């Protein structure tokens, strides 16, 4: 069996973590696309074709990985014009039946067998994974009879939706479906149009799942993915080269990597992953689904909870809750992330100029790569700070800060200077 993995999009709604494709975010020392490939391998897939962008960043990230038992090929989608065009980019390698999924689908292995079972029972060669939604106007929605697909409608207007079943983003397709794709002009929703054309002439079925699937559209979606991967893959263990102080407290499921130091009085409460060459300072606490990649430093008297930290990032004292911190950033002493609103309601973030409800009541900040925070800075819930920024000491950050920006706030005065 084959699978096409889609990794050529611009990930624009994933800012400020979109300097590379979003599937290259690292969790427990592996990229998200690595987990997707491993999951497919466990499901019996023998070959994957990865559709990447011009930067070839996925190929560069995976060049040193050894995927035993599964063949990995790469193709380039020159212009990210949509999923349909991405599938056509892989045409020369496709043989017969194949799966299609996004590169960040770390849970794909949970759905391969139900789809194949649907094929065995019905004989259908085109199967779309479907799930229920309460917001059909933001998805591709299925019109169907029984389990037979009649049409796929992209983002129907509220009140005009044919059902509450959304297209989840995992497809099982025959190679002759490509002929239908070629009949449709290339645009962002050509795949949905091709599905509808197929349904008028041939048998297409939906495979309904009742469990929640993992999407990665916005940065805060990473929290659900980290929880899934931690529950699925994290194994307790302290590397023999790690140095853990006698009075440090390690509770629950915790992994500590090579040459990592846990100093006196530190508390690690799992589940947590701490990579290689990390330092957890005196009397600090790291707890509850934290993911610290290699070369992360947490200084003395800091609290870090439910936070995802990429490699080479350093924190000093302060509070970091429900946050995502990019590579190579630094945070001075006394940095505080506010992660709960005073009103205790859900937190809204600005994405591409639009206010989006995250549906989270606990959500701190998202910070890009190589950004520096001065001492005693505070960040309000749901705020994004870009890459290569400098946040001046004692600043209060109330709104998103673009990439390459120096930001200072003093009392009621806010000064922004684009470098």
Coordinates of C-alpha atoms in Angstrom, one line a residue:
X1 CA 0.0 0.0 0.0
X2 CA 1.0 3.6 -0.6
X3 CA 0.3 6.9 1.0
X4 CA 0.7 10.5 -0.1
X5 CA 1.7 12.9 2.6
X6 CA 0.9 16.5 2.0
X7 CA 3.6 18.9 3.3
X8 CA 3.8 21.7 0.8
X9 CA 1.4 24.3 2.3
X10 CA 2.5 27.7 3.6
X11 CA 1.1 27.0 7.1
X12 CA 0.1 30.7 7.2
X13 CA -2.4 30.2 10.1
X14 CA 0.4 28.6 12.1
X15 CA 2.4 31.9 12.6
X16 CA 4.7 32.5 14.4
X17 CA 5.9 28.9 14.2
X18 CA 5.6 28.7 10.4
X19 CA 9.2 29.5 9.4
X20 CA 9.3 25.8 8.3
X21 CA 6.4 23.5 7.5
X22 CA 4.3 23.0 10.6
X23 CA 4.8 19.2 10.5
X24 CA 8.5 19.9 11.4
X25 CA 7.7 21.0 14.9
X26 CA 9.6 18.7 17.2
X27 CA 8.0 16.7 20.0
X28 CA 10.0 14.2 22.1
X29 CA 13.0 14.5 19.7
X30 CA 11.0 13.7 16.6
X31 CA 9.1 15.9 14.0
X32 CA 5.4 15.5 13.7
X33 CA 5.8 14.1 10.2
X34 CA 8.1 11.4 11.6
X35 CA 5.2 10.2 13.8
X36 CA 2.9 10.2 10.8
X37 CA 5.3 8.0 8.8
X38 CA 5.9 5.7 11.7
X39 CA 2.2 5.3 12.2
X40 CA 1.6 4.5 8.6
X41 CA 4.4 1.9 8.7
X42 CA 2.7 0.2 11.7
X43 CA -0.5 0.1 9.6
X44 CA 1.1 -1.8 6.8
X45 CA 1.9 1.0 4.4
X46 CA 5.0 0.2 2.4
X47 CA 5.7 3.4 0.6
X48 CA 5.0 7.1 1.2
X49 CA 5.3 10.0 -1.3
X50 CA 5.9 13.3 0.5
X51 CA 4.7 16.4 -1.4
X52 CA 6.8 19.3 -0.2
X53 CA 7.4 22.9 -1.2
X54 CA 10.2 24.6 -3.1
X55 CA 12.3 25.0 0.1
X56 CA 12.5 21.2 0.4
X57 CA 12.5 21.7 4.1
X58 CA 10.9 18.4 4.9
X59 CA 13.4 16.5 2.9
X60 CA 16.3 18.3 4.7
X61 CA 14.7 17.5 8.1
X62 CA 14.3 13.8 7.4
X63 CA 17.5 13.2 5.5
X64 CA 19.2 11.5 8.4
X65 CA 16.1 9.4 9.5
X66 CA 16.2 5.7 8.9
X67 CA 12.7 4.5 8.1
X68 CA 13.1 0.7 8.1
X69 CA 10.4 -1.2 6.3
X70 CA 8.9 1.8 4.4
X71 CA 10.2 3.6 1.3
X72 CA 10.1 7.4 1.3
X73 CA 10.0 9.4 -1.9
X74 CA 9.8 13.2 -2.3
X75 CA 8.1 15.4 -4.9
X76 CA 7.8 19.2 -5.1
X77 CA 4.6 21.1 -5.5
X78 CA 5.9 24.2 -7.2
X79 CA 3.0 26.4 -6.3
X80 CA 0.7 25.6 -3.2
X81 CA -2.6 25.9 -5.1
X82 CA -4.5 23.3 -3.2
X83 CA -4.7 19.7 -2.1
X84 CA -5.9 18.5 -5.5
X85 CA -2.8 19.9 -7.3
X86 CA -0.6 18.4 -4.5
X87 CA -2.0 14.9 -5.2
X88 CA -1.4 15.3 -8.9
X89 CA 2.3 16.2 -8.1
X90 CA 2.7 12.7 -6.9
X91 CA 1.1 11.0 -9.9
X92 CA 4.3 9.5 -11.4
X93 CA 4.9 7.4 -8.3
X94 CA 1.3 6.2 -7.7
X95 CA 0.3 2.6 -8.7
X96 CA -3.2 1.7 -7.7
X97 CA -4.9 2.4 -4.3
X98 CA -3.3 5.0 -2.0
X99 CA -4.1 7.0 1.1
X100 CA -3.8 10.8 1.3
X101 CA -3.2 12.7 4.5
X102 CA -1.7 15.8 5.9
X103 CA 1.8 15.6 7.2
X104 CA 0.9 16.4 10.8
X105 CA -1.6 13.5 11.0
X106 CA 0.2 11.8 13.9
X107 CA -3.0 9.8 14.6
X108 CA -3.4 8.4 11.0
X109 CA -2.7 4.9 12.2
X110 CA -5.9 4.9 14.2
X111 CA -8.0 5.2 11.0
X112 CA -6.3 3.1 8.3
X113 CA -7.8 -0.2 9.4
X114 CA -11.4 1.2 9.6
X115 CA -11.1 2.5 6.1
X116 CA -9.7 -0.8 4.7
X117 CA -12.6 -2.6 6.5
X118 CA -15.0 -0.3 4.7
X119 CA -13.4 -1.2 1.4
X120 CA -13.7 -4.9 2.2
X121 CA -17.4 -4.7 3.1
X122 CA -18.5 -2.4 0.3
X123 CA -16.0 -2.9 -2.5
X124 CA -15.8 0.9 -2.9
X125 CA -12.5 2.2 -4.1
X126 CA -13.0 5.8 -2.9
X127 CA -13.5 6.3 0.8
X128 CA -13.5 9.6 2.8
X129 CA -12.9 9.6 6.5
X130 CA -15.7 11.6 8.1
X131 CA -16.4 13.0 11.6
X132 CA -19.2 15.0 13.2
X133 CA -18.8 18.8 13.7
X134 CA -20.8 21.6 15.4
X135 CA -19.3 24.2 13.0
X136 CA -20.0 22.9 9.5
X137 CA -19.5 26.3 7.9
X138 CA -15.7 26.0 8.3
X139 CA -15.2 22.5 6.8
X140 CA -15.9 20.5 3.7
X141 CA -19.3 18.9 4.4
X142 CA -20.7 15.7 3.1
X143 CA -24.1 15.2 1.5
X144 CA -24.8 11.5 1.6
X145 CA -27.4 8.7 1.6
X146 CA -26.6 5.9 4.0
X147 CA -22.9 5.7 3.7
X148 CA -22.8 6.6 0.0
X149 CA -21.3 10.0 -0.8
X150 CA -23.4 12.2 -3.1
X151 CA -21.5 15.5 -2.9
X152 CA -18.8 17.4 -0.9
X153 CA -19.6 21.0 -0.2
X154 CA -16.8 23.3 0.9
X155 CA -17.7 25.7 3.8
X156 CA -21.5 25.9 3.3
X157 CA -23.3 28.9 4.6
X158 CA -24.8 28.6 8.1
X159 CA -28.2 26.9 7.8
X160 CA -27.4 25.6 4.3
X161 CA -25.2 22.7 5.3
X162 CA -26.4 19.3 4.0
X163 CA -25.3 17.5 7.2
X164 CA -23.0 17.7 10.2
X165 CA -20.4 15.4 8.8
X166 CA -17.1 17.0 7.9
X167 CA -14.2 15.8 5.8
X168 CA -11.5 14.9 8.3
X169 CA -8.6 14.9 5.9
X170 CA -7.7 11.3 5.4
X171 CA -8.7 9.8 2.0
X172 CA -8.4 6.4 0.3
X173 CA -8.3 6.8 -3.5
X174 CA -7.8 4.8 -6.7
X175 CA -5.4 6.1 -9.2
X176 CA -8.1 6.7 -11.8
X177 CA -9.5 9.4 -9.5
X178 CA -6.7 11.5 -10.8
X179 CA -8.6 11.8 -14.1
X180 CA -11.4 13.5 -12.2
X181 CA -9.0 15.9 -10.6
X182 CA -7.6 16.8 -14.0
X183 CA -11.1 17.8 -15.1
X184 CA -11.3 20.5 -12.5
X185 CA -9.4 23.8 -12.8
X186 CA -6.7 24.0 -10.2
X187 CA -7.8 26.0 -7.2
X188 CA -7.8 25.6 -3.3
X189 CA -11.0 23.5 -3.4
X190 CA -10.5 21.4 -6.6
X191 CA -10.3 18.2 -4.5
X192 CA -13.9 18.7 -3.2
X193 CA -15.2 19.4 -6.7
X194 CA -13.4 16.2 -8.0
X195 CA -15.1 14.2 -5.2
X196 CA -18.5 15.4 -6.3
X197 CA -17.8 14.6 -9.9
X198 CA -16.7 11.1 -8.9
X199 CA -19.9 10.6 -6.8
X200 CA -22.1 11.3 -9.8
X201 CA -20.6 8.5 -11.8
X202 CA -19.0 6.0 -9.3
X203 CA -19.2 4.5 -5.8
X204 CA -17.7 6.6 -3.1
X205 CA -18.3 5.9 0.6
X206 CA -17.8 7.7 3.9
X207 CA -16.2 6.0 6.9
X208 CA -17.6 7.6 10.0
X209 CA -15.6 7.8 13.1
X210 CA -16.9 8.8 16.5
X211 CA -13.6 9.7 18.2
X212 CA -12.1 13.2 18.0
X213 CA -9.3 13.6 15.4
X214 CA -6.3 15.7 15.7
X215 CA -6.0 18.8 13.4
X216 CA -3.1 21.3 13.3
X217 CA -4.4 24.5 11.8
X218 CA -3.6 26.9 14.6
X219 CA -0.6 26.9 17.0
X220 CA -2.8 26.1 20.0
X221 CA -3.8 22.8 18.3
X222 CA -0.3 21.6 19.3
X223 CA -1.5 21.1 22.9
X224 CA -3.9 18.3 21.9
X225 CA -1.2 16.7 19.7
X226 CA 1.4 16.7 22.5
X227 CA -1.1 15.1 24.8
X228 CA -1.8 12.4 22.3
X229 CA 1.8 11.7 21.5
X230 CA 2.8 11.8 25.2
X231 CA 0.1 9.3 26.1
X232 CA 1.0 7.1 23.1
X233 CA 4.8 7.2 23.1
X234 CA 6.3 8.5 26.3
X235 CA 8.2 6.0 28.3
X236 CA 9.7 6.7 31.8
X237 CA 13.4 6.7 32.0
X238 CA 16.4 8.6 33.2
X239 CA 19.5 8.3 31.0
X240 CA 22.6 7.0 32.8
X241 CA 24.5 10.2 31.9
X242 CA 21.9 12.5 33.5
X243 CA 22.7 14.1 36.8
X244 CA 19.7 14.3 39.1
X245 CA 20.2 15.8 42.6
X246 CA 19.4 13.6 45.5
X247 CA 16.7 15.8 46.8
X248 CA 15.1 16.5 43.4
X249 CA 11.6 15.0 43.1
X250 CA 10.6 13.0 40.0
X251 CA 7.0 11.8 40.1
X252 CA 4.9 10.1 37.4
X253 CA 5.9 9.2 33.9
X254 CA 9.0 11.3 33.1
X255 CA 11.8 10.9 30.6
X256 CA 15.1 12.7 31.1
X257 CA 17.7 12.6 28.3
X258 CA 21.5 12.5 28.0
X259 CA 23.7 14.8 30.1
X260 CA 20.7 16.6 31.5
X261 CA 21.1 18.1 35.0
X262 CA 18.2 18.4 37.5
X263 CA 19.5 20.6 40.4
X264 CA 18.7 20.5 44.1
X265 CA 15.1 21.1 45.0
X266 CA 13.7 20.8 41.5
X267 CA 10.4 19.0 41.0
X268 CA 9.4 17.2 37.8
X269 CA 5.8 15.9 37.8
X270 CA 4.8 13.8 34.8
X271 CA 3.9 13.2 32.3
X272 CA 6.9 15.2 31.0
X273 CA 9.6 14.9 28.4
X274 CA 13.0 16.5 29.0
X275 CA 15.6 16.1 26.2
X276 CA 19.4 16.0 26.1
X277 CA 21.7 18.6 27.6
X278 CA 19.0 20.3 29.5
X279 CA 19.2 22.1 32.9
X280 CA 16.4 22.4 35.4
X281 CA 17.5 24.9 38.1
X282 CA 17.2 24.9 41.8
X283 CA 13.6 24.8 43.2
X284 CA 12.0 24.9 39.8
X285 CA 8.9 22.9 38.9
X286 CA 8.2 21.4 35.5
X287 CA 4.8 19.6 35.3
X288 CA 1.9 18.2 33.4
X289 CA 2.5 17.5 29.7
X290 CA 5.6 19.7 29.4
X291 CA 7.8 19.0 26.4
X292 CA 11.4 20.3 26.6
X293 CA 13.6 19.6 23.6
X294 CA 17.4 19.4 23.6
X295 CA 19.5 22.2 25.2
X296 CA 16.7 23.8 27.1
X297 CA 17.5 25.6 30.3
X298 CA 14.9 26.4 33.0
X299 CA 16.5 28.6 35.7
X300 CA 16.0 28.6 39.4
X301 CA 12.6 29.3 40.9
X302 CA 10.7 29.0 37.6
X303 CA 7.4 27.2 37.1
X304 CA 6.7 25.6 33.7
X305 CA 3.4 23.8 33.1
X306 CA 1.7 22.3 29.9
X307 CA 4.3 24.1 27.8
X308 CA 6.1 23.1 24.6
X309 CA 9.7 24.4 24.3
X310 CA 11.8 23.9 21.2
X311 CA 15.6 23.4 21.3
X312 CA 18.2 25.9 22.6
X313 CA 15.7 28.0 24.5
X314 CA 16.6 29.4 27.9
X315 CA 14.2 30.5 30.7
X316 CA 15.0 32.1 34.0
X317 CA 12.7 32.6 37.0
X318 CA 9.1 33.2 36.2
X319 CA 5.8 31.5 35.2
X320 CA 5.3 29.8 31.8
X321 CA 1.9 28.2 31.5
X322 CA 0.1 26.6 28.4
X323 CA 2.6 28.2 26.1
X324 CA 4.6 27.4 23.0
X325 CA 8.2 28.7 22.7
X326 CA 10.3 28.5 19.5
X327 CA 13.9 27.7 19.0
X328 CA 16.8 29.7 20.3
X329 CA 14.8 32.2 22.4
X330 CA 15.6 33.6 25.8
X331 CA 13.5 34.9 28.7
X332 CA 14.9 37.1 31.4
X333 CA 14.2 36.7 35.1
X334 CA 10.6 37.4 36.2
X335 CA 8.9 36.8 32.8
X336 CA 5.2 36.0 33.5
X337 CA 2.7 34.5 31.0
X338 CA -0.9 35.1 31.9
X339 CA -2.7 32.0 30.8
X340 CA -6.3 32.5 32.2
X341 CA -8.6 35.5 31.7
X342 CA -10.0 37.2 34.8
X343 CA -13.5 36.4 33.5
X344 CA -12.5 32.7 33.2
X345 CA -14.0 32.6 29.7
X346 CA -12.4 31.2 26.6
X347 CA -9.4 32.9 25.1
X348 CA -9.4 34.5 21.7
X349 CA -6.3 35.1 19.5
X350 CA -5.7 37.2 16.4
X351 CA -4.8 35.0 13.4
X352 CA -4.2 36.8 10.1
X353 CA -6.1 39.8 11.3
X354 CA -9.2 37.8 12.5
X355 CA -10.2 37.1 16.1
X356 CA -10.5 33.4 16.6
X357 CA -12.0 31.7 19.6
X358 CA -9.4 29.0 20.7
X359 CA -12.1 27.3 22.9
X360 CA -9.4 27.1 25.6
X361 CA -9.8 28.6 29.0
X362 CA -6.1 28.2 29.7
X363 CA -3.7 29.5 27.0
X364 CA -0.6 31.5 27.4
X365 CA 1.7 32.9 24.7
X366 CA 3.2 31.6 21.4
X367 CA 6.7 32.8 20.6
X368 CA 8.7 32.3 17.4
X369 CA 12.4 31.6 17.0
X370 CA 15.4 33.7 18.3
X371 CA 13.3 36.1 20.3
X372 CA 14.5 37.8 23.5
X373 CA 12.5 38.9 26.5
X374 CA 13.9 41.4 29.0
X375 CA 13.4 41.0 32.8
X376 CA 10.0 41.3 34.4
X377 CA 8.0 41.3 31.2
X378 CA 4.4 40.1 31.2
X379 CA 2.3 38.7 28.3
X380 CA -1.5 38.5 28.2
X381 CA -3.4 35.3 27.3
X382 CA -3.5 34.2 23.7
X383 CA -0.8 36.7 22.5
X384 CA 1.7 35.7 19.7
X385 CA 5.2 37.2 19.5
X386 CA 7.1 36.7 16.2
X387 CA 10.6 35.5 15.5
X388 CA 13.7 37.7 15.8
X389 CA 12.0 40.1 18.2
X390 CA 13.2 41.9 21.3
X391 CA 10.8 42.6 24.1
X392 CA 12.1 45.3 26.4
X393 CA 12.3 44.9 30.2
X394 CA 9.2 45.6 32.3
X395 CA 7.0 45.5 29.1
X396 CA 3.3 44.4 29.1
X397 CA 2.5 42.7 25.8
X398 CA -1.2 43.0 25.2
X399 CA -1.3 42.2 21.4
X400 CA 0.6 40.3 18.8
X401 CA 4.1 41.5 18.0
X402 CA 5.2 41.0 14.3
X403 CA 8.5 39.3 13.3
X404 CA 11.7 41.4 13.5
X405 CA 10.2 43.9 15.9
X406 CA 11.6 45.7 18.9
X407 CA 8.8 46.3 21.4
X408 CA 8.9 48.4 24.6
X409 CA 6.0 49.5 26.7
X410 CA 6.2 52.0 29.6
X411 CA 3.2 52.7 31.7
X412 CA 0.4 53.7 29.2
X413 CA 2.9 54.4 26.4
X414 CA 3.6 51.7 23.8
X415 CA 6.5 52.2 21.4
X416 CA 7.0 49.8 18.4
X417 CA 9.9 50.0 16.1
X418 CA 10.3 47.7 13.1
X419 CA 13.9 46.8 12.5

